[in-house]
XYZ file of C-alpha atoms in Angstrom:
672
model
C -38.628 54.554 -34.047
C -36.612 51.215 -34.187
C -38.533 48.655 -32.642
C -36.821 47.861 -30.115
C -36.873 51.245 -28.658
C -40.428 51.239 -28.920
C -40.217 48.341 -26.661
C -38.241 49.841 -23.941
C -40.578 53.329 -24.081
C -43.667 50.677 -23.779
C -42.088 48.395 -21.164
C -41.088 51.557 -19.076
C -44.480 52.901 -18.865
C -45.470 49.266 -17.178
C -45.935 48.905 -13.383
C -43.502 46.078 -13.479
C -42.137 43.814 -16.162
C -39.813 41.182 -14.801
C -37.749 41.104 -11.504
C -35.863 38.342 -13.305
C -34.137 39.167 -16.831
C -32.410 36.307 -19.093
C -29.765 38.070 -21.142
C -27.874 36.697 -24.407
C -25.348 38.278 -26.594
C -27.467 36.516 -29.426
C -30.840 37.284 -28.381
C -33.191 38.835 -30.528
C -33.527 42.881 -30.682
C -37.548 42.964 -29.251
C -36.454 39.949 -26.665
C -38.274 39.780 -23.270
C -36.186 38.514 -21.024
C -37.762 35.181 -20.495
C -35.335 31.924 -20.328
C -37.327 31.085 -24.361
C -36.410 34.623 -25.305
C -33.764 36.536 -23.763
C -32.592 40.190 -24.079
C -30.156 40.876 -26.203
C -27.226 43.054 -24.484
C -26.689 43.893 -20.755
C -27.168 47.926 -20.923
C -30.764 47.034 -22.848
C -31.383 44.926 -19.993
C -30.722 47.439 -17.424
C -33.117 49.821 -19.002
C -35.917 46.952 -18.347
C -34.965 46.293 -14.630
C -37.767 48.186 -12.230
C -36.953 50.747 -10.028
C -37.264 50.538 -6.226
C -36.110 47.989 -3.627
C -37.561 44.709 -5.166
C -35.337 41.939 -5.850
C -33.411 41.754 -9.180
C -31.473 39.372 -11.332
C -30.018 39.589 -14.610
C -28.911 36.220 -15.400
C -25.885 36.137 -18.242
C -26.212 33.053 -20.910
C -22.779 31.885 -22.367
C -20.675 34.035 -24.898
C -19.152 37.587 -25.336
C -20.567 40.687 -23.882
C -18.864 43.828 -26.022
C -19.420 46.773 -24.072
C -19.648 50.101 -25.671
C -19.945 51.890 -22.403
C -19.257 51.011 -18.826
C -22.786 49.463 -16.688
C -23.400 52.330 -14.389
C -25.177 50.870 -11.308
C -26.756 53.422 -8.998
C -29.469 53.143 -6.140
C -31.953 52.576 -8.636
C -30.729 49.057 -9.051
C -30.571 47.725 -5.094
C -30.831 44.432 -4.816
C -29.515 43.797 -8.103
C -27.435 40.200 -8.682
C -26.019 40.065 -12.377
C -24.807 36.541 -12.845
C -23.531 33.792 -15.287
C -26.088 31.076 -15.885
C -23.055 29.167 -16.019
C -19.616 30.266 -14.246
C -16.893 31.959 -16.380
C -18.796 31.216 -19.692
C -20.566 34.752 -19.954
C -17.482 37.188 -20.815
C -17.835 41.350 -20.006
C -14.996 42.802 -22.414
C -14.134 46.251 -23.115
C -13.278 45.652 -26.642
C -14.630 45.692 -29.852
C -14.470 43.258 -32.787
C -13.014 44.439 -35.515
C -13.512 43.285 -39.062
C -10.590 44.003 -40.896
C -8.860 43.437 -44.703
C -5.671 42.675 -44.147
C -2.947 42.917 -46.725
C 0.918 41.997 -46.803
C 3.426 44.598 -45.363
C 7.043 45.317 -45.233
C 9.220 43.001 -43.057
C 6.678 40.066 -42.504
C 4.415 42.550 -41.351
C 0.175 42.942 -42.155
C -1.797 45.988 -42.270
C -5.588 47.251 -42.482
C -7.292 50.079 -42.260
C -9.081 50.870 -39.266
C -12.643 52.365 -38.796
C -12.305 56.253 -39.014
C -11.585 57.600 -35.182
C -10.448 54.605 -33.418
C -7.556 54.717 -31.209
C -6.780 51.356 -30.311
C -4.612 50.684 -26.625
C -4.880 46.874 -26.545
C -5.419 44.397 -29.402
C -6.148 40.533 -28.969
C -6.049 37.951 -31.605
C -7.791 34.632 -31.736
C -8.046 35.577 -27.657
C -4.277 36.258 -27.281
C -2.990 39.337 -25.957
C -0.451 40.859 -28.910
C 2.250 42.818 -28.127
C 2.975 46.615 -28.455
C 5.778 47.626 -30.660
C 8.609 48.042 -28.156
C 12.370 47.939 -27.557
C 13.927 45.499 -26.237
C 11.778 42.667 -27.214
C 9.557 40.609 -25.272
C 10.970 37.964 -22.842
C 9.014 36.296 -20.246
C 12.004 35.844 -18.046
C 13.412 39.293 -19.232
C 12.786 40.338 -15.634
C 11.447 44.180 -15.403
C 8.673 44.580 -18.234
C 9.944 41.349 -19.580
C 12.742 42.900 -21.088
C 14.540 46.202 -20.317
C 17.399 48.195 -21.804
C 19.601 51.160 -20.982
C 19.293 52.600 -24.467
C 15.963 52.579 -24.785
C 15.465 56.251 -25.397
C 19.314 57.130 -26.446
C 19.672 59.609 -29.427
C 21.420 57.060 -31.432
C 18.623 54.502 -31.357
C 15.854 57.857 -31.674
C 17.430 58.603 -35.121
C 16.063 55.447 -36.833
C 12.289 56.950 -35.557
C 10.572 58.699 -38.160
C 7.606 59.628 -35.848
C 8.874 59.081 -32.490
C 5.229 61.495 -31.114
C 3.286 58.973 -29.302
C 5.825 56.435 -28.236
C 5.641 55.644 -24.575
C 8.985 55.389 -22.468
C 8.881 53.243 -19.211
C 11.714 53.273 -16.418
C 11.691 52.393 -12.749
C 12.434 54.951 -10.191
C 15.962 55.544 -9.225
C 15.914 53.259 -6.109
C 13.339 51.225 -8.053
C 10.463 51.870 -5.754
C 7.873 51.799 -8.411
C 7.725 52.803 -12.096
C 7.516 56.123 -14.426
C 5.822 56.431 -17.729
C 6.093 59.040 -20.030
C 4.436 59.835 -23.151
C 7.327 60.991 -26.381
C 6.335 64.151 -27.460
C 8.551 65.235 -29.878
C 12.410 65.105 -30.139
C 14.762 68.348 -28.931
C 17.709 69.781 -30.991
C 20.151 67.563 -29.136
C 18.217 64.685 -30.466
C 16.898 63.939 -27.026
C 13.031 62.597 -26.234
C 10.951 65.545 -25.079
C 8.960 63.714 -22.413
C 5.357 64.250 -20.398
C 4.354 62.552 -17.385
C 6.163 60.565 -14.784
C 3.496 60.895 -12.023
C 3.063 57.368 -11.052
C 5.239 57.683 -8.275
C 5.067 59.423 -5.284
C 8.490 59.850 -4.285
C 10.153 62.009 -7.614
C 13.287 60.687 -9.172
C 15.150 60.475 -12.140
C 14.230 57.561 -14.427
C 16.579 54.690 -13.782
C 19.332 54.363 -16.006
C 19.104 50.437 -16.632
C 15.520 49.753 -16.286
C 14.060 51.289 -19.414
C 11.910 50.333 -22.044
C 10.221 51.792 -25.023
C 6.804 51.014 -26.862
C 4.613 51.926 -29.786
C 7.195 53.049 -32.168
C 6.964 51.807 -35.245
C 10.635 50.947 -36.225
C 10.660 49.127 -33.006
C 8.105 46.505 -34.720
C 10.002 43.496 -35.430
C 9.090 40.235 -33.332
C 6.452 38.182 -33.468
C 2.909 39.367 -31.887
C 3.762 43.036 -31.934
C 1.706 45.750 -33.328
C 1.067 49.332 -34.099
C -1.016 51.931 -35.045
C -0.125 54.877 -37.486
C -2.931 57.214 -36.300
C -1.593 59.692 -39.117
C -3.227 57.465 -41.730
C -5.437 55.034 -39.204
C -3.220 51.953 -40.221
C -2.858 49.145 -37.994
C 0.252 46.758 -38.677
C 0.967 43.455 -36.966
C 3.421 40.564 -37.497
C 1.302 37.724 -36.264
C 2.303 35.094 -34.232
C 3.469 31.876 -36.324
C 0.332 29.769 -37.409
C -2.107 33.125 -37.199
C -4.114 33.090 -40.039
C -5.753 36.516 -40.106
C -8.351 36.085 -42.593
C -9.896 33.960 -40.110
C -8.785 35.266 -37.074
C -10.904 37.205 -34.421
C -9.459 40.282 -33.724
C -10.495 42.323 -30.715
C -9.188 46.244 -29.561
C -9.670 47.596 -26.364
C -11.798 50.570 -26.087
C -13.051 51.033 -22.405
C -10.909 51.455 -19.237
C -13.553 50.202 -16.934
C -16.831 47.943 -17.172
C -18.535 48.285 -14.128
C -19.270 51.392 -11.983
C -21.344 51.089 -8.806
C -21.872 54.570 -7.520
C -23.845 55.792 -4.725
C -23.262 58.178 -1.661
C -22.747 58.067 2.259
C -26.877 59.530 1.617
C -27.965 57.460 -0.881
C -25.425 54.409 -1.379
C -26.101 51.816 -3.483
C -27.055 48.438 -1.471
C -26.798 44.681 -2.079
C -25.790 44.469 -5.442
C -24.098 41.329 -6.140
C -21.957 39.972 -9.134
C -21.168 36.505 -9.376
C -19.717 34.015 -11.717
C -18.545 36.139 -14.706
C -15.348 36.408 -16.635
C -14.151 40.001 -17.048
C -11.621 40.883 -19.867
C -9.656 43.451 -22.168
C -9.908 46.817 -20.963
C -7.030 49.740 -21.858
C -4.095 50.925 -19.720
C -4.505 53.976 -17.614
C -0.691 54.851 -17.305
C -0.858 58.235 -18.571
C -4.307 59.125 -16.687
C -4.184 61.082 -13.872
C -2.461 60.027 -10.932
C -3.174 61.059 -7.176
C -0.742 60.611 -3.968
C -1.965 58.379 -1.651
C -1.196 60.653 1.398
C 2.603 59.979 2.402
C 3.303 56.708 0.825
C 5.323 56.044 -2.030
C 2.273 55.407 -4.203
C 0.164 57.359 -6.636
C -2.616 55.731 -8.117
C -5.456 56.477 -10.541
C -8.870 56.138 -8.809
C -10.024 53.442 -11.347
C -10.620 49.731 -11.565
C -12.079 47.453 -14.537
C -15.101 47.048 -11.436
C -15.029 50.482 -9.293
C -17.567 50.780 -6.408
C -17.857 53.995 -4.775
C -20.825 54.843 -2.106
C -22.014 50.835 -2.042
C -23.050 49.041 1.075
C -23.250 45.306 1.630
C -22.396 44.412 -1.713
C -20.228 41.462 -3.280
C -18.173 40.399 -5.994
C -17.933 36.257 -6.052
C -16.392 33.519 -8.198
C -15.403 35.825 -11.163
C -12.410 35.734 -13.392
C -10.605 38.733 -14.552
C -7.653 38.668 -16.973
C -6.333 40.988 -19.889
C -7.366 43.943 -17.944
C -4.513 46.788 -18.182
C -5.141 48.609 -15.176
C -6.586 47.941 -11.862
C -8.843 45.163 -11.668
C -11.240 46.056 -8.690
C -11.357 49.635 -7.215
C -13.508 50.530 -3.671
C -13.250 54.097 -3.792
C -14.134 56.611 -0.895
C -17.069 55.549 1.299
C -18.204 51.857 1.359
C -19.056 49.332 3.914
C -19.261 45.722 3.935
C -18.274 44.874 0.348
C -17.052 41.312 0.056
C -14.509 40.282 -2.732
C -14.057 36.599 -2.709
C -13.491 33.373 -4.457
C -12.227 35.141 -7.601
C -9.125 34.659 -9.821
C -7.270 37.214 -11.092
C -4.401 36.860 -13.257
C -2.276 38.247 -16.237
C -3.499 41.698 -15.536
C -1.660 45.641 -15.418
C -2.112 46.951 -12.358
C -3.588 46.164 -8.956
C -5.553 43.355 -8.346
C -7.985 44.782 -5.110
C -7.888 48.412 -3.745
C -9.357 49.817 -0.500
C -8.842 52.948 -0.750
C -10.670 55.740 1.119
C -10.637 59.716 0.320
C -8.189 62.189 2.080
C -11.341 64.540 2.940
C -11.625 61.699 5.822
C -7.797 62.492 6.925
C -7.337 65.468 9.628
C -4.590 67.062 8.702
C -3.261 65.444 5.786
C -0.293 65.713 4.099
C 0.740 64.000 0.375
C 4.538 64.141 0.165
C 7.308 62.371 2.080
C 8.787 65.802 3.032
C 5.633 67.283 4.415
C 4.145 67.710 7.681
C 2.274 70.204 9.438
C 3.004 71.953 12.426
C 2.004 70.806 15.922
C 0.554 74.056 16.671
C -1.824 73.829 13.456
C -2.377 70.219 13.469
C -5.642 68.678 14.256
C -5.379 66.780 17.528
C -8.821 64.683 17.121
C -8.324 61.072 16.724
C -9.559 59.130 14.034
C -11.598 60.272 10.571
C -13.003 63.439 10.055
C -16.064 62.035 8.020
C -17.434 58.835 6.942
C -15.757 59.033 3.236
C -13.523 55.792 3.608
C -14.060 52.140 3.145
C -14.698 50.026 6.068
C -15.475 46.666 7.115
C -15.006 44.764 3.861
C -13.307 42.096 2.835
C -10.518 40.249 0.782
C -11.368 36.417 0.755
C -10.128 33.362 -0.903
C -9.018 35.330 -3.635
C -6.150 33.656 -6.496
C -3.860 36.454 -7.220
C -0.857 36.073 -9.544
C 0.996 37.748 -12.675
C -0.168 41.301 -12.045
C 1.375 44.466 -12.648
C 2.144 43.315 -15.991
C 2.020 47.034 -16.797
C 2.238 49.260 -13.519
C 5.202 48.140 -10.949
C 3.573 50.198 -7.955
C 0.932 47.886 -7.454
C -0.431 45.276 -4.806
C -2.245 42.072 -4.817
C -4.169 44.179 -1.956
C -3.758 47.534 -1.337
C -4.998 49.117 1.449
C -5.248 53.063 2.051
C -6.927 55.476 4.307
C -9.503 52.585 5.374
C -10.638 50.916 8.583
C -10.994 47.359 9.722
C -10.345 45.525 6.050
C -9.970 41.894 6.308
C -7.625 40.329 3.633
C -8.098 36.408 4.693
C -7.185 33.129 2.783
C -5.539 34.625 -0.590
C -2.923 33.254 -2.424
C -1.062 36.262 -3.900
C 2.294 35.485 -5.953
C 4.373 36.268 -9.370
C 3.979 40.025 -8.680
C 6.374 42.527 -8.819
C 6.070 44.458 -5.679
C 4.385 43.725 -2.377
C 1.440 40.726 -2.363
C -0.377 42.958 0.368
C 0.347 46.770 1.088
C -0.919 49.231 3.703
C -0.424 52.584 2.883
C -0.431 54.099 6.053
C -2.034 54.189 9.796
C -5.238 55.597 9.056
C -7.001 54.009 10.743
C -6.134 50.465 11.064
C -8.373 47.731 12.645
C -7.466 45.254 9.812
C -6.933 41.406 9.760
C -4.393 39.870 7.161
C -4.688 36.449 7.884
C -4.206 32.962 6.468
C -2.519 34.178 3.124
C -0.286 32.511 1.160
C 2.211 35.148 -0.436
C 5.244 34.413 -2.352
C 7.476 35.130 -5.555
C 6.887 38.640 -4.775
C 9.057 41.988 -5.369
C 10.180 40.568 -9.049
C 10.532 43.908 -10.422
C 10.955 46.436 -7.857
C 12.644 47.133 -4.444
C 13.382 47.796 -1.065
C 10.073 46.388 0.648
C 8.392 42.980 1.527
C 5.477 40.323 0.460
C 3.611 42.126 3.259
C 4.699 45.799 2.952
C 3.424 48.892 5.022
C 3.597 52.569 5.999
C 2.684 54.829 8.530
C 3.712 58.180 7.643
C 0.888 59.628 10.236
C 0.456 62.719 11.918
C 3.163 62.071 14.476
C 5.624 61.163 11.763
C 8.059 64.060 10.703
C 10.751 63.672 7.825
C 13.344 65.116 10.217
C 14.327 62.314 12.535
C 15.555 64.424 15.263
C 12.581 66.850 15.362
C 10.401 63.944 15.290
C 11.965 62.485 18.200
C 11.521 65.752 20.569
C 7.695 65.701 19.083
C 6.844 62.337 19.925
C 8.542 62.793 23.248
C 6.910 65.902 24.278
C 3.460 64.899 22.777
C 3.462 61.031 22.850
C -0.857 61.511 22.977
C -0.233 62.229 18.946
C 1.133 58.497 18.228
C -2.521 57.176 18.774
C -4.409 60.056 16.690
C -4.452 58.181 13.202
C -3.560 54.384 13.988
C -6.803 54.357 16.265
C -7.133 50.271 15.902
C -4.935 47.599 16.177
C -4.109 46.020 12.675
C -3.041 41.954 12.923
C -0.734 39.998 10.728
C -1.667 36.394 11.802
C -1.600 32.631 10.329
C -0.232 33.764 7.058
C 3.116 32.319 5.078
C 5.005 34.652 3.585
C 8.367 34.620 1.282
C 10.251 37.199 -0.394
C 13.730 36.896 -2.344
C 13.773 40.173 -2.710
C 13.324 41.663 0.563
C 12.023 41.228 3.640
C 8.534 38.645 4.173
C 7.229 41.220 6.732
C 8.482 44.611 6.287
C 6.909 47.501 8.628
C 8.344 50.539 6.625
C 8.442 54.308 8.024
C 6.238 54.540 11.068
C 3.972 51.531 10.889
C 2.446 51.764 14.392
C -0.415 49.531 16.219
C 0.146 46.101 14.917
C -0.131 42.352 16.448
C 2.079 40.025 14.501
C 1.461 36.694 15.003
C 1.771 32.815 14.057
C 3.362 33.635 10.622
C 5.658 31.594 9.088
C 8.407 33.796 7.125
C 10.005 31.390 4.554
C 13.278 33.776 3.435
C 12.920 36.998 3.953
C 12.723 37.644 8.138
C 10.876 40.550 9.638
C 11.410 43.705 9.884
C 10.152 46.778 11.895
C 11.502 50.104 11.200
C 10.574 53.177 13.465
C 7.046 53.134 14.999
C 5.219 52.310 18.063
C 3.489 49.672 19.995
C 4.164 46.618 17.929
C 3.974 43.125 19.414
C 5.695 40.595 17.462
C 5.232 36.683 19.054
C 5.259 33.186 17.960
C 6.404 33.537 14.551
C 9.141 31.618 12.385
C 11.772 33.415 10.585
C 13.084 30.451 7.992
C 16.968 31.153 7.039
C 16.564 34.453 8.379
C 16.051 36.578 11.432
C 14.561 39.567 13.491
C 15.661 43.057 11.821
C 14.499 46.126 14.349
C 15.585 49.015 12.113
C 16.068 52.747 13.703
C 13.605 52.181 16.989
C 12.125 55.225 18.825
C 13.764 55.864 22.716
C 10.134 54.556 23.941
C 8.356 52.400 20.750
C 6.843 50.038 23.264
C 7.566 47.385 20.459
C 7.805 43.372 21.910
C 9.363 40.584 20.307
C 8.934 37.521 22.217
C 8.481 33.580 21.675
C 9.473 33.775 18.327
C 11.887 31.265 16.271
C 15.000 32.864 14.512
C 17.421 31.302 12.540
C 20.303 33.738 12.370
C 21.441 36.354 14.826
C 19.272 40.002 15.250
C 19.697 42.167 12.139
C 19.690 45.525 14.234
C 20.394 49.079 12.578
C 20.665 52.220 15.211
C 18.676 51.697 17.641
C 17.825 54.180 20.210
C 16.431 51.349 22.873
C 15.138 48.063 22.463
C 11.557 48.586 22.739
C 9.051 46.943 26.007
C 10.236 43.586 25.917
C 12.816 41.273 23.946
C 13.113 37.717 25.375
C 12.058 33.760 25.569
C 13.137 33.281 21.465
C 15.095 30.569 20.283
C 18.137 30.884 18.674
C 20.191 28.385 16.343
C 23.403 28.747 18.470
C 25.214 30.029 21.525
C 26.828 32.408 19.591
C 23.773 34.584 18.128
C 22.305 34.262 21.772
C 24.890 36.012 23.283
C 25.332 38.284 20.695
C 21.427 39.452 21.601
C 22.191 39.309 25.154
C 24.649 41.882 24.652
C 22.547 44.296 24.029
C 20.615 43.561 27.348
C 17.537 41.626 25.703
C 16.698 37.662 25.599
C 17.347 36.917 29.530
C 15.258 34.028 28.962
C 15.887 32.991 25.590
C 17.745 29.956 24.592
C 19.650 28.135 21.763
C 18.904 24.983 19.548
C 17.326 22.994 16.799
C 13.787 23.955 16.746
C 12.649 20.170 16.010
C 10.569 21.095 13.032
C 8.401 18.198 11.933
C 8.547 17.430 8.326
C 10.353 21.255 7.178
C 11.153 20.176 3.427
C 7.389 19.525 2.876
C 6.625 22.822 4.396
C 5.814 21.583 7.242
C 7.076 23.725 10.240
C 5.137 22.534 13.384
C 7.541 22.388 16.167
C 7.803 18.567 17.732
C 7.828 17.723 21.418
C 10.724 18.280 23.303
C 11.939 21.238 21.379
C 13.380 24.042 23.534
C 10.814 26.457 21.614
C 8.011 25.011 23.534
C 9.860 25.542 26.573
C 9.919 29.240 25.898
C 6.106 29.498 25.296
C 5.796 28.673 21.474
C 2.969 27.347 20.403
C 2.200 25.472 17.354
C -0.134 27.089 14.640
C -1.879 24.857 11.622
C 0.316 24.504 8.249
C -2.264 23.565 5.847
C -4.785 26.237 6.212
C -2.922 29.178 3.981
C -3.997 30.742 1.119
C -7.438 29.563 -1.049
C -9.430 27.253 0.378
C -11.831 27.437 -2.473
C -11.942 23.914 -3.939
C -11.516 24.725 -7.314
C -9.020 27.612 -7.082
C -7.320 25.716 -4.681
C -6.602 23.408 -7.549
C -5.246 26.301 -9.957
C -3.040 27.455 -6.880
C 0.736 27.321 -6.770
C 2.631 26.905 -3.259
C 5.995 28.536 -2.356
C 9.367 26.886 -2.590
C 10.951 25.530 0.931
C 14.297 25.807 0.966
C 15.126 24.979 4.600
C 18.804 25.046 4.982
C 19.684 23.262 8.546
C 17.919 21.887 11.703
């Protein structure tokens, strides 16, 4: 028996070994967990911890912790804190270090034999992520996937590939509502790629004819930093970045898709687990894994993350850094209560940053495709969730999130679906391919979205906003005429899912490729107040009971689209800079009035719709708009209409260290 195995057996027989263990990647195999004699490795440290409800601590010394398997935390580890002794100096990685014998190869490449059975998905050299061989070549300013080409899989290009099988074809949705990823299985008789996959979006379409990219093809390895694994010979090829000495370089290969799994149930939850001050890196992509539709939203998703939490209570992830993670970062799945994700630095990752996603088993009469619906006489008419298998009373606060969605495009800084009472506050979210914050459905509302700074969004997709939502709930039908009839005859259906009001307040949004705030198909039961919208305006598509008050829409206006006859919507005491941009309204809601317009012409246009009887026009008299201060000064007509100033200096992260790193949006105020 190996010495450290004997030690584990011996210690497990003791009533209590220690409730605080120090761990080091360079500790001895027989380390006892004291400051002077730390345990070698995280998995061994977990095995040494006592069971029971007593407080337990794992303190990580500085260094890299390469995991061979995810850390699995069950209720046995209740009341456990895992933290870095010095913040960010302990790094948990889903990779292994490769000791390779590099040899020169053709075209400026180097090659090396890989260990038997190794399948590489991520390659890192001297801490820098390398680029899987691709066409077109990586260009940081190249738009979709940092470079796209319409001829990515044209037969003329395919002819150059000796072994196309195993290649990955990436393409946008034809309406740019997200992305698709396909595995190339071979070539057919017409010289075209045989594709498998394309399940990454819930609104199926053909691949976009322009926004395309192909990777993992040997013949496309022609640029600095690109690599390829020949699985037939188990050979790794790399064209290193200039100045890289491969003989002395540290080479790491990703092998895991997640790093920590916190897993319990509603009957036996994991309680009081805290993860603090750790840096997480180097997990593999999940684009070819099983995707699950999130009800009737446009989304499908892989229910996984570098940290995955399911069946937990009163637990937190705080003060950590997450980077070079190729799938979702933090995924809070199914039953969870009071999970706090705060003060984290999340950047340069492949998919979504923070996901709060409950289970469809908690949804009454669920549908999973845009065109699906349940007939009225078969509809479950009970309000609210059917079970406790959803996420509730959780918080994402003071997180700095940017450059996510580097692989997947149907992503968000914070994603909410099948959840209740989620607070999203003081987050800075920017440089993302799609929405910064996304709510996928109306089940079950009660969310508070406040003090966030969300900008530079919708960079690689289209037709949504910095904040985006859907509400294709039980009352909603894809046939508009039939839906109008159903909600007129059975208005009680409207409140069955969105049972609590979702609040958007005191946020700063900017979207240059859509709306700053976009409430799409059926989004219902919202209070939207005190938001500074810097460019794209505010859109309300069909839905019910939305109150929009005391917001500022810089360089834009209000976009009411296809409202119901009796929507109950309210738009009052707002400042708009252009006339309303309405589309196909059956009526103008409960109240649209007391708003400030830029000029008499736009006001009269609104009054032509029998709205805004008490509204007026004039310069808003902002204090210092070029510097982002849109406080209304005394004498402004907005104040006479009932508009009230709100703070202009509390958007985004407030954590002192993160605030130093955070960017802020560009201000382009056109007039006063």
